[in-house]
Coordinates of C-alpha atoms in Angstrom, one line a residue:
Chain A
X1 CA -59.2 -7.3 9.0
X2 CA -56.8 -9.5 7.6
X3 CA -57.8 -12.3 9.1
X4 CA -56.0 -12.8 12.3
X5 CA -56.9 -16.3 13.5
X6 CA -55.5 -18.2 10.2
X7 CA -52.6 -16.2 10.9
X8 CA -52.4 -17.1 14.3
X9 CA -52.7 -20.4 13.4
X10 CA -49.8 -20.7 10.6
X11 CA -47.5 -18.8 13.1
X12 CA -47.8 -21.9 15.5
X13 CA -47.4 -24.5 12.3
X14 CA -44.2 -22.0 11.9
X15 CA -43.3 -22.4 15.6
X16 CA -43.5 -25.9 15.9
X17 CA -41.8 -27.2 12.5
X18 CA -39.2 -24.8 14.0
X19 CA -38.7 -26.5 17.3
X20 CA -39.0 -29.7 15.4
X21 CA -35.8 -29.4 13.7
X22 CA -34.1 -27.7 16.5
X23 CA -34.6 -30.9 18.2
X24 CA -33.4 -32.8 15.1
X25 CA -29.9 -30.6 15.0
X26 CA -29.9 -30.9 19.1
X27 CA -29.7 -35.1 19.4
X28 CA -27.5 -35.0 16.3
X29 CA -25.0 -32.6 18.2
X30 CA -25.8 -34.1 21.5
X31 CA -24.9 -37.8 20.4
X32 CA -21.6 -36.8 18.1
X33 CA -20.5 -34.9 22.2
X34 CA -21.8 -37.8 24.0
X35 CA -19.8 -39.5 22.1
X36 CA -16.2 -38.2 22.0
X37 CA -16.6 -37.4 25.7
X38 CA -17.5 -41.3 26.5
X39 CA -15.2 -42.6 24.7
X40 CA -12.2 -39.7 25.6
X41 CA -13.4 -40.3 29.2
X42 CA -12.5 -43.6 29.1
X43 CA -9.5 -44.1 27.3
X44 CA -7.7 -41.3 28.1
X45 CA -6.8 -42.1 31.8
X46 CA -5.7 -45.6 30.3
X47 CA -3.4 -44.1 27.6
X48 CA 0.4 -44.8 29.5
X49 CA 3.5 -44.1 28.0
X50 CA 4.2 -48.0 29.0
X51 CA 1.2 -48.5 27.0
X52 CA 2.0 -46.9 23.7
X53 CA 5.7 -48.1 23.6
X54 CA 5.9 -51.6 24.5
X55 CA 4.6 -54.9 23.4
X56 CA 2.3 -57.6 25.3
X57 CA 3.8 -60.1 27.6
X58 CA 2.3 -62.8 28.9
X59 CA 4.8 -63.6 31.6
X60 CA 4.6 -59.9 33.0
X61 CA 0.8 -59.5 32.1
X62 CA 1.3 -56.5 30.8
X63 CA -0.4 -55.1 27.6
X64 CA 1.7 -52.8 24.8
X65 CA 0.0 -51.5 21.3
X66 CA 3.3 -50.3 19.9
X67 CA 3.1 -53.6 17.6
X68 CA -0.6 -52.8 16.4
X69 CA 0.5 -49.3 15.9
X70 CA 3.6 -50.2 13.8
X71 CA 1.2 -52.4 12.0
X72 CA -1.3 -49.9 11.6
X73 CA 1.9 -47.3 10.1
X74 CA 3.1 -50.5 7.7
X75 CA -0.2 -51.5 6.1
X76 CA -0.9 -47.5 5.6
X77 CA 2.4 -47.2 3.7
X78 CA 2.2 -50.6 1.7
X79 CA -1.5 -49.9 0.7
X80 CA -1.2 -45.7 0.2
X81 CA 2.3 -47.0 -2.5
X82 CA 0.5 -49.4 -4.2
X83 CA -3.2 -47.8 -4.5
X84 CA -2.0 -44.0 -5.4
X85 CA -0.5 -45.1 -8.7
X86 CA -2.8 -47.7 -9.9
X87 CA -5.8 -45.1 -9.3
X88 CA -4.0 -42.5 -10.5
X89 CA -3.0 -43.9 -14.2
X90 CA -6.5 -45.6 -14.2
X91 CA -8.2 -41.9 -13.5
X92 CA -6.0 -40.4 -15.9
X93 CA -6.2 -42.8 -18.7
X94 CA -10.0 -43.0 -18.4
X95 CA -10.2 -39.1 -18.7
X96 CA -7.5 -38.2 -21.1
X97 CA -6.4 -41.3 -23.2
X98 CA -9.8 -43.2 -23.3
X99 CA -12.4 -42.5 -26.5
X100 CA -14.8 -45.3 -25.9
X101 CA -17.1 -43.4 -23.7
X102 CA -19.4 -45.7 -23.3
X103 CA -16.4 -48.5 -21.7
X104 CA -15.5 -45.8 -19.5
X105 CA -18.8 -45.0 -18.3
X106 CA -19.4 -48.9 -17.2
X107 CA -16.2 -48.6 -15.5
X108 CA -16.7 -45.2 -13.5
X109 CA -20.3 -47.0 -12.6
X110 CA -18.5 -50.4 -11.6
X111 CA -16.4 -48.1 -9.2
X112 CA -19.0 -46.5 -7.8
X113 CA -20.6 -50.1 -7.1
X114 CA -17.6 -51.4 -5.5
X115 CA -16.9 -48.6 -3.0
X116 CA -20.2 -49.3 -1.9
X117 CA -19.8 -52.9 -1.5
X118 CA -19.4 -54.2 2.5
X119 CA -15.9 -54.2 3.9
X120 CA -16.1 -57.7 5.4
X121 CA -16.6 -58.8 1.5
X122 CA -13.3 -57.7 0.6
X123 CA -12.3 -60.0 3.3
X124 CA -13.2 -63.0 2.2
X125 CA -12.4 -62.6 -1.3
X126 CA -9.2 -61.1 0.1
X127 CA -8.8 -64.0 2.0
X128 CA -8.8 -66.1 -0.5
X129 CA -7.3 -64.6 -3.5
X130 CA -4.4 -62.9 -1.4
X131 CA -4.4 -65.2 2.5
X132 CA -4.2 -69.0 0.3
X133 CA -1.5 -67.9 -1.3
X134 CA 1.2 -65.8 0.4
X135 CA -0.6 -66.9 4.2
X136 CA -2.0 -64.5 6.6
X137 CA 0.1 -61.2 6.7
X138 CA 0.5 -57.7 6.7
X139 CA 1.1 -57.9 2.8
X140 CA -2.4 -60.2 2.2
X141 CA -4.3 -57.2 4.4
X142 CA -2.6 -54.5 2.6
X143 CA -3.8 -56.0 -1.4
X144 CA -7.2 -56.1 -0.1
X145 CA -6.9 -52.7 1.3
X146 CA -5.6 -51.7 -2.0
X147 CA -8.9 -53.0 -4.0
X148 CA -11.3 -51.4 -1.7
X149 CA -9.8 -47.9 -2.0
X150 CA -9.1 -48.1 -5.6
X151 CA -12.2 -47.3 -6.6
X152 CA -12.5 -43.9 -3.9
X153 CA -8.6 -43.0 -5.6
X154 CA -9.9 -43.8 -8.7
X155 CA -13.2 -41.5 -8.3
X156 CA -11.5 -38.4 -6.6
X157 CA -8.7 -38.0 -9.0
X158 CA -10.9 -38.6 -12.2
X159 CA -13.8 -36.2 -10.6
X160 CA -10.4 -33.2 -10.3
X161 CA -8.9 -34.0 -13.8
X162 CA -12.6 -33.2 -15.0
X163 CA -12.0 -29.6 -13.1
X164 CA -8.9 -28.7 -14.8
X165 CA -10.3 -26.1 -17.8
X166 CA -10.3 -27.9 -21.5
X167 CA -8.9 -24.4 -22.3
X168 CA -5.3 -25.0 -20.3
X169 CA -5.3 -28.6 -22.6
X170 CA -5.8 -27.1 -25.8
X171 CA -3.2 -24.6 -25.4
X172 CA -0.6 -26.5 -24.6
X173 CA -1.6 -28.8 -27.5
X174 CA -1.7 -25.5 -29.5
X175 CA 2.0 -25.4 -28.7
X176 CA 2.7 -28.8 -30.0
X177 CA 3.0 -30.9 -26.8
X178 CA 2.1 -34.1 -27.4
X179 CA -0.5 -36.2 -25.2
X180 CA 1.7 -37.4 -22.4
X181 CA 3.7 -33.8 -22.2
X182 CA 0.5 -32.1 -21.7
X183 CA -1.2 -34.4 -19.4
X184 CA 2.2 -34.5 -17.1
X185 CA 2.5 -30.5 -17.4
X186 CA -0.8 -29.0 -17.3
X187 CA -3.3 -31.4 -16.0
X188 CA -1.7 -33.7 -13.0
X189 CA -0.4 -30.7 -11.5
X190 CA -3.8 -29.2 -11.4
X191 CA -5.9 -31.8 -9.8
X192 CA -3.1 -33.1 -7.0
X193 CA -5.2 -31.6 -4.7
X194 CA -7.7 -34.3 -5.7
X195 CA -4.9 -36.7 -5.6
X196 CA -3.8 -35.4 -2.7
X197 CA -7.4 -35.8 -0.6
X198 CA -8.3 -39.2 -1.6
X199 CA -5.1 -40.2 -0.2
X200 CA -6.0 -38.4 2.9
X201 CA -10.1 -40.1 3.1
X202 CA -8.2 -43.7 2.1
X203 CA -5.9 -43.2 5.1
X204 CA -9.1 -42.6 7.1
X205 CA -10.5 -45.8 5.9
X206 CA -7.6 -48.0 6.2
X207 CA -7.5 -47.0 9.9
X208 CA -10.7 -47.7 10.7
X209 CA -10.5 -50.8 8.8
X210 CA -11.4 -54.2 10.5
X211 CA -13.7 -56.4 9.0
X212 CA -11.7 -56.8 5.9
X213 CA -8.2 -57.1 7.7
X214 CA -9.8 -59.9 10.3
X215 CA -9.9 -62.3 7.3
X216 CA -6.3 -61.2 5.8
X217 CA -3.8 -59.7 7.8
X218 CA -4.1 -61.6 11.5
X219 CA -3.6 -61.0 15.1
X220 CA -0.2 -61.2 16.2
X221 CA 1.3 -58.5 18.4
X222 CA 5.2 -58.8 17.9
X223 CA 7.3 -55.7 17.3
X224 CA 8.7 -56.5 13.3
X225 CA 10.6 -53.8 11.2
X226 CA 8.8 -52.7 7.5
X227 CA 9.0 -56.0 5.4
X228 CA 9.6 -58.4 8.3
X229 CA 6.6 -56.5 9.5
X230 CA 4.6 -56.9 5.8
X231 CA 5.6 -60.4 6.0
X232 CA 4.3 -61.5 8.8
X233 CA 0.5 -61.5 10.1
X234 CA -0.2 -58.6 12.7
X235 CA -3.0 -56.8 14.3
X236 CA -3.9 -52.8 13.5
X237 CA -5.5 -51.1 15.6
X238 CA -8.8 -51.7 15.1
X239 CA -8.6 -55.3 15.2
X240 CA -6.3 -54.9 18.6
X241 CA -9.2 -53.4 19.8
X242 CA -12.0 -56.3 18.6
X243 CA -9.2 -58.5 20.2
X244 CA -8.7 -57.1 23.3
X245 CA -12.4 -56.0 24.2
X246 CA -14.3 -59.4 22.9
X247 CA -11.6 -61.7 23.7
X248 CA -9.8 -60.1 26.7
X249 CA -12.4 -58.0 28.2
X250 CA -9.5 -55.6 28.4
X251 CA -11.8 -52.5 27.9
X252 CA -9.5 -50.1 29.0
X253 CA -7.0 -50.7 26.3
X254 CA -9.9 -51.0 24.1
X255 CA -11.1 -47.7 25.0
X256 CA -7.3 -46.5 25.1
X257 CA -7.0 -47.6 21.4
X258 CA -10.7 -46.2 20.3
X259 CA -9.6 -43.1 22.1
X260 CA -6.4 -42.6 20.2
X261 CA -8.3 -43.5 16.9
X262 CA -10.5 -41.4 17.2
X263 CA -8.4 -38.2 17.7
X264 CA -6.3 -39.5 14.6
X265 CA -9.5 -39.6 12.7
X266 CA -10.2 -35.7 13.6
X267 CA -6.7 -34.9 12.5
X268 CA -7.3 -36.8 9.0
X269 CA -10.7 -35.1 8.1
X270 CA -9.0 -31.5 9.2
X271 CA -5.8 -32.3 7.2
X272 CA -8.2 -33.1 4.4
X273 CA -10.3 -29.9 4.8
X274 CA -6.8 -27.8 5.1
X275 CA -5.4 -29.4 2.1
X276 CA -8.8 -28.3 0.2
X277 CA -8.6 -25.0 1.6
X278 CA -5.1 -24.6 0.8
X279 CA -5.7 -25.3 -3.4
X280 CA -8.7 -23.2 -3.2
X281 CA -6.5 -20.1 -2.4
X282 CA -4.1 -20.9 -5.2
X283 CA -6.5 -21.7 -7.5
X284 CA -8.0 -18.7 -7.3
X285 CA -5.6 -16.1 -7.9
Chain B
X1 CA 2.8 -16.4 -52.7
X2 CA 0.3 -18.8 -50.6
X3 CA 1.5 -20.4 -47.5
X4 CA -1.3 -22.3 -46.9
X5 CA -3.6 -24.1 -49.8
X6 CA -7.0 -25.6 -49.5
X7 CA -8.9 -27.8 -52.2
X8 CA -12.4 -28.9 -51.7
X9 CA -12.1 -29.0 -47.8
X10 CA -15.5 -30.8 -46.2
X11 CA -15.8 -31.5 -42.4
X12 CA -18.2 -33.4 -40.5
X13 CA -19.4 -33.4 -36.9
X14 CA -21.1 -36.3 -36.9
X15 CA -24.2 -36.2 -39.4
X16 CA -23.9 -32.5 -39.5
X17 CA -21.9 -31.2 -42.5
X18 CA -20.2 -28.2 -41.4
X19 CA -17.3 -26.9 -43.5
X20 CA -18.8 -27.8 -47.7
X21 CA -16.0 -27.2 -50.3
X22 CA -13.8 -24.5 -49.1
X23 CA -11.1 -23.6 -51.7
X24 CA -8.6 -21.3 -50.6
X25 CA -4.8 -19.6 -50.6
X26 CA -3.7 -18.1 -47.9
X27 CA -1.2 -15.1 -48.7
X28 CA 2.0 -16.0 -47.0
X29 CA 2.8 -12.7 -44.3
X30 CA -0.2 -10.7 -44.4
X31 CA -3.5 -10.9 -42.6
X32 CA -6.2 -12.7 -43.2
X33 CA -9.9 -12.4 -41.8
X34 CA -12.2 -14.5 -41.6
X35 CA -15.9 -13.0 -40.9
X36 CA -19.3 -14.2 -41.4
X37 CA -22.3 -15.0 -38.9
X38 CA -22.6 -17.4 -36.0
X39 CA -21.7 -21.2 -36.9
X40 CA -20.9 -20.4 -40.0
X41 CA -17.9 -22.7 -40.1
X42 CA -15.1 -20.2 -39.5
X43 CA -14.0 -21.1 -36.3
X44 CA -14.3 -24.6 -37.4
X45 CA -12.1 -24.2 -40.3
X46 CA -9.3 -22.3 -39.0
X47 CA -8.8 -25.2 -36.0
X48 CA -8.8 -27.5 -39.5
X49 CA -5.5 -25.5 -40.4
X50 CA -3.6 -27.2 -37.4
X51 CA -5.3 -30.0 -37.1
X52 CA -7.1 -28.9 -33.9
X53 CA -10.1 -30.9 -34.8
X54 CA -8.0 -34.0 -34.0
X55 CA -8.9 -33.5 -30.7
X56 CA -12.8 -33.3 -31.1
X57 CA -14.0 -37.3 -31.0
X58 CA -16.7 -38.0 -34.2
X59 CA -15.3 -34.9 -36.7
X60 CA -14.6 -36.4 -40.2
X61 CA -12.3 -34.4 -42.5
X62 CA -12.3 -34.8 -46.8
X63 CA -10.5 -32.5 -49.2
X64 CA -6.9 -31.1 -49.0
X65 CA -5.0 -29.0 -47.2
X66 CA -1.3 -28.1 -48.1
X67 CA 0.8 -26.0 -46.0
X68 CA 4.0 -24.6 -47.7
X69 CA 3.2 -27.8 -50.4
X70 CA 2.9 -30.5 -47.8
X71 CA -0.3 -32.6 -46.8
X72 CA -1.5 -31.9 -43.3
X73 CA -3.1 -35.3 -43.0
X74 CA -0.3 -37.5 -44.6
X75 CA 1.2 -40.0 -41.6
X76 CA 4.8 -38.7 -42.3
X77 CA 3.2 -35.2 -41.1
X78 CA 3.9 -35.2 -36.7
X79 CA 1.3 -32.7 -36.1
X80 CA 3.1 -31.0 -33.2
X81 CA 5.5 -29.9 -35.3
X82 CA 2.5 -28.7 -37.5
X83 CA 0.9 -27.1 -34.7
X84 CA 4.6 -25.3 -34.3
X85 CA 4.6 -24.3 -37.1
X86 CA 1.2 -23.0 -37.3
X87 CA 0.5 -22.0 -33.7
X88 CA -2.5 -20.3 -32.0
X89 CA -3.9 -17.7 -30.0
X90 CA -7.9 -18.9 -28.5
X91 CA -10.6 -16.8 -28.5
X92 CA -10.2 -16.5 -24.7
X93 CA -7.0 -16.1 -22.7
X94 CA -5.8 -18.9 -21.6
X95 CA -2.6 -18.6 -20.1
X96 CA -1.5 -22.0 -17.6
X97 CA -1.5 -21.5 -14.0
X98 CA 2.3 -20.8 -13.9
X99 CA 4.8 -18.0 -14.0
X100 CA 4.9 -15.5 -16.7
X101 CA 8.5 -17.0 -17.8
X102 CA 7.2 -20.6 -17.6
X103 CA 3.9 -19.6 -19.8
X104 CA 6.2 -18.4 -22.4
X105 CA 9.4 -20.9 -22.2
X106 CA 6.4 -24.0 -22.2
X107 CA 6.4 -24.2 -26.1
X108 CA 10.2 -24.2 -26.9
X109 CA 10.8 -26.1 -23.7
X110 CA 8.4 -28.6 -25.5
X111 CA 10.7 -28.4 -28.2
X112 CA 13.7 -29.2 -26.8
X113 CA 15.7 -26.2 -25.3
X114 CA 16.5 -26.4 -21.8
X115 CA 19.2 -24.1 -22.1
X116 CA 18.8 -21.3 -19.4
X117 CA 20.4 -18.4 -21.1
X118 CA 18.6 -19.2 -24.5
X119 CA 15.4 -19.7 -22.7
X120 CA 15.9 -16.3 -21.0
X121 CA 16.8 -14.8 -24.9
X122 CA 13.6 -16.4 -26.1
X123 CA 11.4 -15.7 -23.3
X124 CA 12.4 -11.9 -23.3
X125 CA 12.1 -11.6 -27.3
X126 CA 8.7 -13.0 -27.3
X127 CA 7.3 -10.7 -24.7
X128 CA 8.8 -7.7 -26.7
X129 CA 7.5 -9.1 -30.2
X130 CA 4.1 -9.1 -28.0
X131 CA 4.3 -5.9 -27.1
X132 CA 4.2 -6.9 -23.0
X133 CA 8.0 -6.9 -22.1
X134 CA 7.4 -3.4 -19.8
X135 CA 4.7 -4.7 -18.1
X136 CA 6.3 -7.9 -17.4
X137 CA 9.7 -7.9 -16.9
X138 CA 9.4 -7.0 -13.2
X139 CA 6.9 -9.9 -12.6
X140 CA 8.1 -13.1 -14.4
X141 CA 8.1 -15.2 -11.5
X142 CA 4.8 -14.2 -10.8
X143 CA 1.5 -16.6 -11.5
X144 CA 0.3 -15.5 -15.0
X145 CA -3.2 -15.3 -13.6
X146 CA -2.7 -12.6 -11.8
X147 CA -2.9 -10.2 -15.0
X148 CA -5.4 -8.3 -16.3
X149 CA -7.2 -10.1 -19.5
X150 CA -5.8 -7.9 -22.2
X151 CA -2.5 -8.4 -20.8
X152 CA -3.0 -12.5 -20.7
X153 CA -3.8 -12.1 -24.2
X154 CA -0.9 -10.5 -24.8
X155 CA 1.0 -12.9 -23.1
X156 CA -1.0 -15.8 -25.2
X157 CA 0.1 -14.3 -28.2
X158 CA 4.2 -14.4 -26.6
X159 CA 3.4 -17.6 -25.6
X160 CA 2.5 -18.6 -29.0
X161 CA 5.7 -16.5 -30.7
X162 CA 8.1 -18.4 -28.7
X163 CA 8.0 -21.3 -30.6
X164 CA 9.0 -19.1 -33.8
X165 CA 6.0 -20.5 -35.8
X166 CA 5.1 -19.5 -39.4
X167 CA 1.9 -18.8 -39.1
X168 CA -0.3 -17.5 -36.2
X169 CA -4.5 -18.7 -36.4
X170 CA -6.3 -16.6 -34.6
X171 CA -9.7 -17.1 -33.1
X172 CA -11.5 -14.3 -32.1
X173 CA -8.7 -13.1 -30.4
X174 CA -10.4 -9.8 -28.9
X175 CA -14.0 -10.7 -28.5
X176 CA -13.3 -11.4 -24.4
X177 CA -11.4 -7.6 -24.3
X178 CA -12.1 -4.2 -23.4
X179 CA -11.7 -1.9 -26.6
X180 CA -8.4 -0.9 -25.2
X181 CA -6.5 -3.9 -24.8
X182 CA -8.5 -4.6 -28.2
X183 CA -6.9 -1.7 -30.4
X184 CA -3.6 -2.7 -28.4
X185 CA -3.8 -6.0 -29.5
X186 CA -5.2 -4.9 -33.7
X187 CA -1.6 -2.6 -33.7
X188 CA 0.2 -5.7 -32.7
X189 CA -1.3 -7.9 -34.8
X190 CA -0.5 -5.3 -37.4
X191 CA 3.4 -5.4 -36.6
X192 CA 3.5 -8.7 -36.4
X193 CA 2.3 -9.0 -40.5
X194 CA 6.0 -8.1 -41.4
X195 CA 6.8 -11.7 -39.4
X196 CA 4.4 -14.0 -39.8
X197 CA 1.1 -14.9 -41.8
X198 CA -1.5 -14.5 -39.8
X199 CA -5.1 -15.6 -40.0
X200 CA -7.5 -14.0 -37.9
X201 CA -11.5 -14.9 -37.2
X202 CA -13.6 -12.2 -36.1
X203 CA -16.6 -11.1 -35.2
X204 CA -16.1 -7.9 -36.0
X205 CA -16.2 -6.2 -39.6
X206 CA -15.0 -2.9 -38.5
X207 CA -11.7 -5.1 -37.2
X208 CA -11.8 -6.8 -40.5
X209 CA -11.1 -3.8 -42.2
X210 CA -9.0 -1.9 -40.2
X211 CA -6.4 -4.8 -39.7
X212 CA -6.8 -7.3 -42.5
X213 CA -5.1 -7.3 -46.0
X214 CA -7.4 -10.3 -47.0
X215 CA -10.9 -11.2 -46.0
X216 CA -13.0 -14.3 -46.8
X217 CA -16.5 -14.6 -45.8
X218 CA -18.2 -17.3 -44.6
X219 CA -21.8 -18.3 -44.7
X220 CA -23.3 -21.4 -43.7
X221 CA -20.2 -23.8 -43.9
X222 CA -19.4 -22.7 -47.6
X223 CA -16.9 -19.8 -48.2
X224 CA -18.7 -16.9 -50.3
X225 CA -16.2 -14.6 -51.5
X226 CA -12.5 -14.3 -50.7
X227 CA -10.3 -11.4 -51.9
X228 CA -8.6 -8.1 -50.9
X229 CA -10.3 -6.4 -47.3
X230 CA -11.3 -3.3 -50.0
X231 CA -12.3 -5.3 -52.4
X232 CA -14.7 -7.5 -50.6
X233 CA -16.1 -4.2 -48.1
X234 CA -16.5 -1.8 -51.4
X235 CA -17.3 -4.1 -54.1
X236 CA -18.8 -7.3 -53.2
X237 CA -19.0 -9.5 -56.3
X238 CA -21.6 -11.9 -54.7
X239 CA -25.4 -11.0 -53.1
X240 CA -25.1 -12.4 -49.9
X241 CA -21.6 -10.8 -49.0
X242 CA -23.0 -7.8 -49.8
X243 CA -26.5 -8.3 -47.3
X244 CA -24.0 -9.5 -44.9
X245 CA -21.5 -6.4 -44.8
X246 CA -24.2 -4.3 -45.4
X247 CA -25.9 -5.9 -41.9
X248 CA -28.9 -7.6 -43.1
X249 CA -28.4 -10.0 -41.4
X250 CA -25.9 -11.6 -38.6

């Protein structure tokens, strides 16, 4: 017969490689849950309305993240306005304008390098090219910001103008559009979708941003409008929470604040997905 | 009368020679072919007539071409009035991802005209000229991708006539087609002729000669013969037209 006992034998190789990476997919899923229910336990039941909408007081004791959250909002804005168009003219003048390929190839590769380069780096260069001169603010936190995502904006939107079909470019050029008519017409607005999500992943990382803003942007908690608030050093989130769980021990505004970030960051990666989805559909009708 | 003159026309891609001498008139409004195998050089040339080239990096151009007695390459010349002027239909559809109106108002929006009612008079005279007015009127706020291919082509060839060029270079302009949006689009080609000058690649001899008043064969970046469509199918003057028409080789 056809051998039964080698067969025997590969069917429990089968079974246990099997089982093997059942386990593998189990911890992964079982960590990601542990997780999200640790920290939702925990911060959850310490998420107030008092908490969310006032600021800290020493005289009262009581703790408020509405500064840090303002904060967070400001140094979102001031970094998303500065870093869309600088990425975006870079990406599109490295695809359509540049002819030294070989230039632009050393530059896509020094992007790549750079987005890969630790966070807490750009803090001390921040620190010192941005923090000497204009003192520790919002502002100094947000230019940093804006040369660590430059390089992911950069990336995205050069890696969407690449999608938009040569064909669309030479027949608008067939036309007689010039350079800047076509690129404005026919190419931007088919890769805002890759415009659109690099904005979305360099919201992600500004929000989960520390190391880099420890160095630049400071600690204060005070309430400050947009460009009092730019001005002035403040906390984000993230660095509230390094604050008030290492030098506090306030751990349940810590986990209050990781909770809250947390959920924000699920929102960002769906938005992302949706928008994705959404030029997907249109693209393909 | 020519439209279009060439004297000893040579392009390069690089090290590799692939257009050698081409001398040629092109007959103002009337059709002209241009056949001849695979990488011959035809494509090549008729992207030479508007300057198309320009926009592949390493392609070096000698020689001379004159359109209506005016050198293409001299700085004075803007080449998107050129391209115009001498507009073009791909080998593929390629209509932009945009309403049927906006594909066609693009070019003379280009140019200039913002006007609604004359864009509407434009728009609606270029989809007749191309034959697609019935099936489109209903639909111009529609995405333009959402037609069938012969019908994009069509709708190339409006977008192209909007811009009330002289001349229309055409590149393979059925060879993506079923053969019934491809005899729709030979009879509009042929009712266009009265218009405009058109010069037409193709890979198709049969097209050739039911469509074209002029053909010019090209073999191996040099252009054979050139003459009348009856001429050059009945009475070849030179050898390797003749092996070529008579399917030799291809």
């Amino acid at each position: 017969m056809l051998n039964q006992a080698l067969s025997k034998k590969r069917k429990g190789f089968e079974a246990l490689v099997k089982a093997l990476m059942l386990l593998s997919v189990g911890l992964t899923a079982a960590l990601v849950l542990f997780l999200l229910i640790y920290v939702l336990g925990q911060g959850i039941p310490n998420i107030t309305w008092e908490l969310l909408s006032t600021k800290p007081s020493y005289l009262t004791e009581r703790i408020g993240i509405l500064p840090d959250i303002l904060n967070t909002v400001y140094i979102v804005l001031a970094t998303l306005l500065i870093v869309l168009p600088l990425g975006v003219g870079a990406a599109i003048y490295l695809t359509e304008y540049a002819s030294n390929k070989k230039v632009v190839g050393i530059i896509e590769y020094a992007a790549e390098t750079l987005s890969g380069i630790p966070s807490i780096i750009y803090g001390l260069v921040g620190m010192l090219l941005f923090s000497n001169s204009m003192g520790t603010c919002l502002m100094a936190g947000a230019l940093t910001l804006v040369i660590m995502n430059l390089p992911t904006i950069m990336r995205t939107t050069q890696e969407s103008l690449k999608t938009v079909p040569q064909s669309y470019r030479e027949g608008a050029f067939g036309l007689g559009a010039g350079k800047w008519r076509v690129v404005r017409t026919v190419v931007l607005p088919g890769c805002v979708d890759g415009v659109i999500t690099g904005g979305i992943l360099s919201v992600g990382r500004i929000l989960g941003e520390s190391a880099a803003l420890l160095f630049t942007a400071g600690f204060a908690h005070a309430v400050n409008g947009l460009i009092d608030g730019l001005a002035a050093p403040g906390a984000t989130l993230t660095v509230a929470l390094y604050v008030y769980a290492k030098e506090q021990g306030e751990f349940g505004v810590a986990f209050a604040i990781a909770a809250i970030l947390m959920v924000l960051t699920v929102m960002i990666n769906f938005a992302a997905a949706l928008v994705q989805k959404h030029f997907a559909k249109r693209r393909s009708i | 009368m020519s439209i279009i003159s060439v004297k000893e026309l040579c392009l390069w891609y690089g090290d590799h020679q692939a257009l050698r001498n081409v001398d040629i008139e092109i007959p103002e409004k009337s059709i002209t072919a241009f056949i001849g195998p695979s990488g011959c050089g035809k494509s090549t040339f008729l992207k030479t007539l508007n300057r198309m080239n320009d926009l592949i990096p390493g392609v070096k151009i000698t020689g001379d071409i004159r359109y209506e007695g005016t050198d293409i390459f001299s700085k004075e010349v803007d080449v998107n009035n050129l391209r115009k002027e001498i507009g073009m239909v791909f080998q593929k559809p390629n209509p932009f991802p945009m309403s049927i109106y906006d594909n066609v108002a693009y070019g003379p929006r280009t140019h200039g005209i913002t006007n609604k009612v004359e864009l509407d008079d434009i728009v609606e005279r270029a989809l007749r000229d191309a034959a697609i007015w019935d099936e489109a009127k209903d639909r111009l706020k529609k995405n333009a991708l959402g037609m069938s291919g012969g019908q994009q082509q069509r709708l190339c060839i409006a977008r192209a006539l909007a811009v009330q060029p002289k001349v229309l270079l055409m590149d393979e302009p059925t060879s993506a087609l079923d053969p019934i949006s491809t005899s729709r689009i030979e009879e509009l080609v042929m009712e266009l002729k009265g218009k405009y000058t058109i010069v037409m690649v193709t890979h198709n001899m049969q097209q050739a000669v039911r469509v074209s008043d002029h053909t010019a064969f090209f073999l191996l970046g040099e252009l054979v013969e050139f003459g009348k469509t009856d001429d050059i199918f009945s009475q070849p003057k030179d050898q390797r037209t003749e092996d070529y028409i008579t399917g030799r080789f291809g």
